[in-house]
Amino acid sequence: MSQPIFFRVGTERQIDLSTFVDSVRDFLYILKDVDATLSEKSHGSVKWMVEVLEKPDAAVVGVLPIPRKPLFDRSSAVKSQVIENTSLLSTKGERNKFFSDGALSHVGKLANRTPKIGPMAIWTPQNGRPKQESEISQATLRNVEELTGPKYSGFGSVTGSLDAISVHRGAEFRIWDKESGKPVRCFFKPDFEGKVKDSLRKVVVVTGEMLMNSAGNPLSIKVDDLEEAPPRADLVPIQSLSGIIKDFTGGVSLKKYLEESADE
């Protein structure tokens, strides 16, 4: 039987009701968004049922995943990815490809409340294995702001793998920039829809107006053009080049040939 995942709303004994409700709503959004990404289904693979409500020192909610169809149950992976990515955001300011911009935004909303109510936490029970846990704090907020805050804009292109078309918004998709290894949101016009679908899971070159963060990494791009990246040319090994041009130094050593060429 699947185990619940727990969410602690701050560390205060008393918090505003609207803060509690909004925080639980953000937590649910993150769960559902990661589920939709992993299962590649807009409604996800599971429903989330309240299993625990308690308040020893702070408000804690535990939710249990109930598979919509056993064949498509991704609940264990969803819980692991939620904890892994919130931990990565808090400690390194990073996330992986299973954590969308929407999920990132809602982590930022949770972190934004921590100065008033204290750090939040997400964890799964031990159940014979090492306990998984992550904390959402003011450090998380700083990292999310660094990832999401645009600093520069300009026209350019991004090359990367088109791995996800948004299921929650309109005309946008994500690619993973080959240079930075980070996801980039790409907003496209309706007439690009067919080309975007045809390019799913392919390496593409996206050109358009970009927003970039302080490190110069692209955050988003308004798509002006989308093309499949050309295949990488096979490089000829240096061993195969040896001897192609016979005696191009005229019988002298390479060192002397270069010295004489430099004097001309």
Short mmCIF file of N, CA and C in Angstrom, two decimals, residues 158-239:
data_model
loop_
_atom_site.label_atom_id
_atom_site.label_comp_id
_atom_site.label_asym_id
_atom_site.label_seq_id
_atom_site.Cartn_x
_atom_site.Cartn_y
_atom_site.Cartn_z
N VAL A 158 18.15 29.48 -28.77
CA VAL A 158 18.46 28.46 -27.77
C VAL A 158 18.35 27.10 -28.43
N THR A 159 19.33 26.25 -28.19
CA THR A 159 19.29 24.88 -28.70
C THR A 159 19.10 23.93 -27.53
N GLY A 160 18.17 23.01 -27.68
CA GLY A 160 17.93 22.06 -26.60
C GLY A 160 16.86 21.06 -26.95
N SER A 161 16.59 20.17 -26.02
CA SER A 161 15.61 19.11 -26.22
C SER A 161 14.22 19.60 -25.84
N LEU A 162 13.27 19.45 -26.76
CA LEU A 162 11.89 19.85 -26.50
C LEU A 162 11.21 18.67 -25.81
N ASP A 163 11.15 18.74 -24.48
CA ASP A 163 10.70 17.59 -23.70
C ASP A 163 9.29 17.71 -23.14
N ALA A 164 8.72 18.92 -23.11
CA ALA A 164 7.42 19.07 -22.46
C ALA A 164 6.62 20.20 -23.07
N ILE A 165 5.38 19.91 -23.42
CA ILE A 165 4.41 20.93 -23.80
C ILE A 165 3.48 21.11 -22.61
N SER A 166 3.25 22.35 -22.20
CA SER A 166 2.49 22.60 -20.98
C SER A 166 1.08 22.04 -21.07
N VAL A 167 0.62 21.43 -19.98
CA VAL A 167 -0.75 20.92 -19.91
C VAL A 167 -1.64 21.84 -19.11
N HIS A 168 -1.06 22.86 -18.49
CA HIS A 168 -1.83 23.76 -17.64
C HIS A 168 -2.05 25.12 -18.26
N ARG A 169 -1.26 25.46 -19.27
CA ARG A 169 -1.38 26.78 -19.88
C ARG A 169 -1.67 26.65 -21.37
N GLY A 170 -1.68 27.79 -22.06
CA GLY A 170 -1.98 27.78 -23.47
C GLY A 170 -0.79 27.39 -24.30
N ALA A 171 -0.39 28.31 -25.17
CA ALA A 171 0.64 27.99 -26.17
C ALA A 171 2.04 28.20 -25.60
N GLU A 172 2.56 27.21 -24.91
CA GLU A 172 3.93 27.26 -24.43
C GLU A 172 4.50 25.85 -24.29
N PHE A 173 5.82 25.76 -24.42
CA PHE A 173 6.52 24.50 -24.21
C PHE A 173 7.84 24.79 -23.52
N ARG A 174 8.52 23.73 -23.10
CA ARG A 174 9.83 23.88 -22.46
C ARG A 174 10.88 23.13 -23.26
N ILE A 175 12.06 23.74 -23.33
CA ILE A 175 13.21 23.00 -23.83
C ILE A 175 14.31 23.08 -22.78
N TRP A 176 15.24 22.14 -22.86
CA TRP A 176 16.38 22.13 -21.94
C TRP A 176 17.61 22.64 -22.68
N ASP A 177 18.02 23.85 -22.31
CA ASP A 177 19.13 24.53 -22.97
C ASP A 177 20.41 23.69 -22.89
N LYS A 178 21.03 23.39 -24.04
CA LYS A 178 22.23 22.56 -24.07
C LYS A 178 23.42 23.25 -23.41
N GLU A 179 23.41 24.58 -23.39
CA GLU A 179 24.53 25.32 -22.80
C GLU A 179 24.46 25.35 -21.29
N SER A 180 23.29 25.71 -20.74
CA SER A 180 23.15 25.87 -19.29
C SER A 180 22.60 24.63 -18.60
N GLY A 181 21.96 23.74 -19.37
CA GLY A 181 21.32 22.58 -18.76
C GLY A 181 20.05 22.91 -18.02
N LYS A 182 19.50 24.14 -18.22
CA LYS A 182 18.33 24.60 -17.50
C LYS A 182 17.12 24.65 -18.44
N PRO A 183 15.91 24.55 -17.88
CA PRO A 183 14.71 24.64 -18.72
C PRO A 183 14.43 26.08 -19.14
N VAL A 184 13.90 26.24 -20.33
CA VAL A 184 13.54 27.55 -20.87
C VAL A 184 12.09 27.49 -21.34
N ARG A 185 11.28 28.44 -20.86
CA ARG A 185 9.88 28.51 -21.29
C ARG A 185 9.82 29.16 -22.67
N CYS A 186 9.06 28.54 -23.57
CA CYS A 186 8.96 29.04 -24.94
C CYS A 186 7.49 29.31 -25.27
N PHE A 187 7.17 30.56 -25.56
CA PHE A 187 5.80 30.96 -25.87
C PHE A 187 5.65 31.05 -27.39
N PHE A 188 4.68 30.33 -27.94
CA PHE A 188 4.56 30.29 -29.40
C PHE A 188 3.16 30.68 -29.86
N LYS A 189 3.09 31.08 -31.13
CA LYS A 189 1.82 31.47 -31.73
C LYS A 189 1.05 30.21 -32.14
N PRO A 190 -0.27 30.33 -32.22
CA PRO A 190 -1.10 29.15 -32.55
C PRO A 190 -0.68 28.45 -33.83
N ASP A 191 -0.19 29.21 -34.84
CA ASP A 191 0.16 28.56 -36.10
C ASP A 191 1.43 27.71 -36.00
N PHE A 192 2.13 27.77 -34.84
CA PHE A 192 3.31 26.93 -34.62
C PHE A 192 2.95 25.59 -33.97
N GLU A 193 1.68 25.40 -33.61
CA GLU A 193 1.30 24.24 -32.79
C GLU A 193 1.69 22.92 -33.45
N GLY A 194 1.42 22.78 -34.74
CA GLY A 194 1.75 21.53 -35.43
C GLY A 194 3.24 21.25 -35.42
N LYS A 195 4.04 22.28 -35.67
CA LYS A 195 5.49 22.11 -35.68
C LYS A 195 6.02 21.76 -34.30
N VAL A 196 5.42 22.36 -33.24
CA VAL A 196 5.84 22.06 -31.88
C VAL A 196 5.56 20.60 -31.55
N LYS A 197 4.38 20.12 -31.89
CA LYS A 197 4.03 18.72 -31.62
C LYS A 197 4.93 17.76 -32.39
N ASP A 198 5.25 18.11 -33.62
CA ASP A 198 6.14 17.26 -34.43
C ASP A 198 7.56 17.23 -33.87
N SER A 199 7.93 18.28 -33.10
CA SER A 199 9.30 18.39 -32.58
C SER A 199 9.46 17.82 -31.18
N LEU A 200 8.38 17.31 -30.61
CA LEU A 200 8.44 16.78 -29.24
C LEU A 200 9.49 15.68 -29.13
N ARG A 201 10.35 15.81 -28.10
CA ARG A 201 11.44 14.88 -27.81
C ARG A 201 12.57 14.92 -28.87
N LYS A 202 12.63 16.00 -29.60
CA LYS A 202 13.72 16.21 -30.54
C LYS A 202 14.57 17.39 -30.09
N VAL A 203 15.80 17.46 -30.59
CA VAL A 203 16.66 18.61 -30.32
C VAL A 203 16.32 19.70 -31.34
N VAL A 204 15.98 20.89 -30.85
CA VAL A 204 15.52 21.96 -31.72
C VAL A 204 16.32 23.24 -31.48
N VAL A 205 16.24 24.15 -32.44
CA VAL A 205 16.79 25.50 -32.30
C VAL A 205 15.61 26.46 -32.27
N VAL A 206 15.46 27.19 -31.16
CA VAL A 206 14.37 28.15 -31.01
C VAL A 206 14.95 29.55 -31.07
N THR A 207 14.37 30.40 -31.91
CA THR A 207 14.85 31.77 -32.08
C THR A 207 13.75 32.75 -31.73
N GLY A 208 14.13 33.85 -31.06
CA GLY A 208 13.14 34.86 -30.71
C GLY A 208 13.64 35.81 -29.65
N GLU A 209 12.73 36.60 -29.08
CA GLU A 209 13.05 37.56 -28.03
C GLU A 209 13.17 36.82 -26.70
N MET A 210 14.35 36.94 -26.04
CA MET A 210 14.62 36.17 -24.84
C MET A 210 14.68 37.07 -23.60
N LEU A 211 14.29 36.49 -22.46
CA LEU A 211 14.56 37.08 -21.16
C LEU A 211 15.62 36.21 -20.48
N MET A 212 16.64 36.84 -19.88
CA MET A 212 17.75 36.12 -19.27
C MET A 212 17.95 36.55 -17.83
N ASN A 213 18.49 35.63 -17.01
CA ASN A 213 18.75 35.97 -15.61
C ASN A 213 20.12 36.64 -15.48
N SER A 214 20.52 36.90 -14.23
CA SER A 214 21.76 37.63 -13.98
C SER A 214 22.99 36.88 -14.47
N ALA A 215 22.88 35.54 -14.60
CA ALA A 215 24.01 34.75 -15.09
C ALA A 215 24.05 34.69 -16.61
N GLY A 216 23.07 35.32 -17.25
CA GLY A 216 23.01 35.29 -18.71
C GLY A 216 22.32 34.07 -19.27
N ASN A 217 21.74 33.23 -18.41
CA ASN A 217 21.02 32.04 -18.87
C ASN A 217 19.60 32.42 -19.28
N PRO A 218 19.13 31.93 -20.42
CA PRO A 218 17.77 32.26 -20.86
C PRO A 218 16.71 31.66 -19.94
N LEU A 219 15.70 32.47 -19.62
CA LEU A 219 14.57 32.02 -18.80
C LEU A 219 13.36 31.72 -19.66
N SER A 220 13.11 32.58 -20.65
CA SER A 220 11.97 32.39 -21.53
C SER A 220 12.27 33.01 -22.89
N ILE A 221 11.46 32.62 -23.87
CA ILE A 221 11.66 33.13 -25.22
C ILE A 221 10.32 33.18 -25.95
N LYS A 222 10.05 34.29 -26.63
CA LYS A 222 8.89 34.39 -27.50
C LYS A 222 9.31 33.86 -28.87
N VAL A 223 8.74 32.73 -29.25
CA VAL A 223 9.23 32.00 -30.41
C VAL A 223 8.93 32.75 -31.71
N ASP A 224 9.98 33.05 -32.45
CA ASP A 224 9.87 33.64 -33.78
C ASP A 224 10.10 32.56 -34.84
N ASP A 225 10.93 31.58 -34.49
CA ASP A 225 11.20 30.48 -35.43
C ASP A 225 11.58 29.23 -34.63
N LEU A 226 11.22 28.09 -35.17
CA LEU A 226 11.51 26.80 -34.53
C LEU A 226 11.94 25.82 -35.61
N GLU A 227 13.15 25.28 -35.47
CA GLU A 227 13.67 24.33 -36.44
C GLU A 227 14.34 23.17 -35.72
N GLU A 228 14.26 22.00 -36.33
CA GLU A 228 14.98 20.85 -35.78
C GLU A 228 16.47 21.06 -35.97
N ALA A 229 17.24 20.82 -34.91
CA ALA A 229 18.69 21.04 -34.97
C ALA A 229 19.32 20.07 -35.97
N PRO A 230 20.29 20.53 -36.76
CA PRO A 230 20.94 19.63 -37.72
C PRO A 230 21.72 18.56 -36.97
N PRO A 231 21.81 17.37 -37.55
CA PRO A 231 22.57 16.30 -36.89
C PRO A 231 24.03 16.68 -36.76
N ARG A 232 24.64 16.24 -35.68
CA ARG A 232 26.05 16.54 -35.45
C ARG A 232 26.92 15.82 -36.47
N ALA A 233 27.79 16.58 -37.13
CA ALA A 233 28.66 15.97 -38.14
C ALA A 233 29.66 15.02 -37.49
N ASP A 234 29.90 13.90 -38.15
CA ASP A 234 30.88 12.96 -37.64
C ASP A 234 32.28 13.52 -37.83
N LEU A 235 33.04 13.57 -36.77
CA LEU A 235 34.40 14.09 -36.84
C LEU A 235 35.35 12.99 -37.28
N VAL A 236 36.31 13.34 -38.14
CA VAL A 236 37.29 12.38 -38.63
C VAL A 236 38.40 12.24 -37.59
N PRO A 237 38.68 11.02 -37.12
CA PRO A 237 39.76 10.85 -36.14
C PRO A 237 41.09 11.34 -36.69
N ILE A 238 41.94 11.89 -35.83
CA ILE A 238 43.24 12.42 -36.24
C ILE A 238 44.09 11.35 -36.91
N GLN A 239 43.90 10.07 -36.47
CA GLN A 239 44.69 8.98 -37.07
C GLN A 239 44.36 8.82 -38.55
#
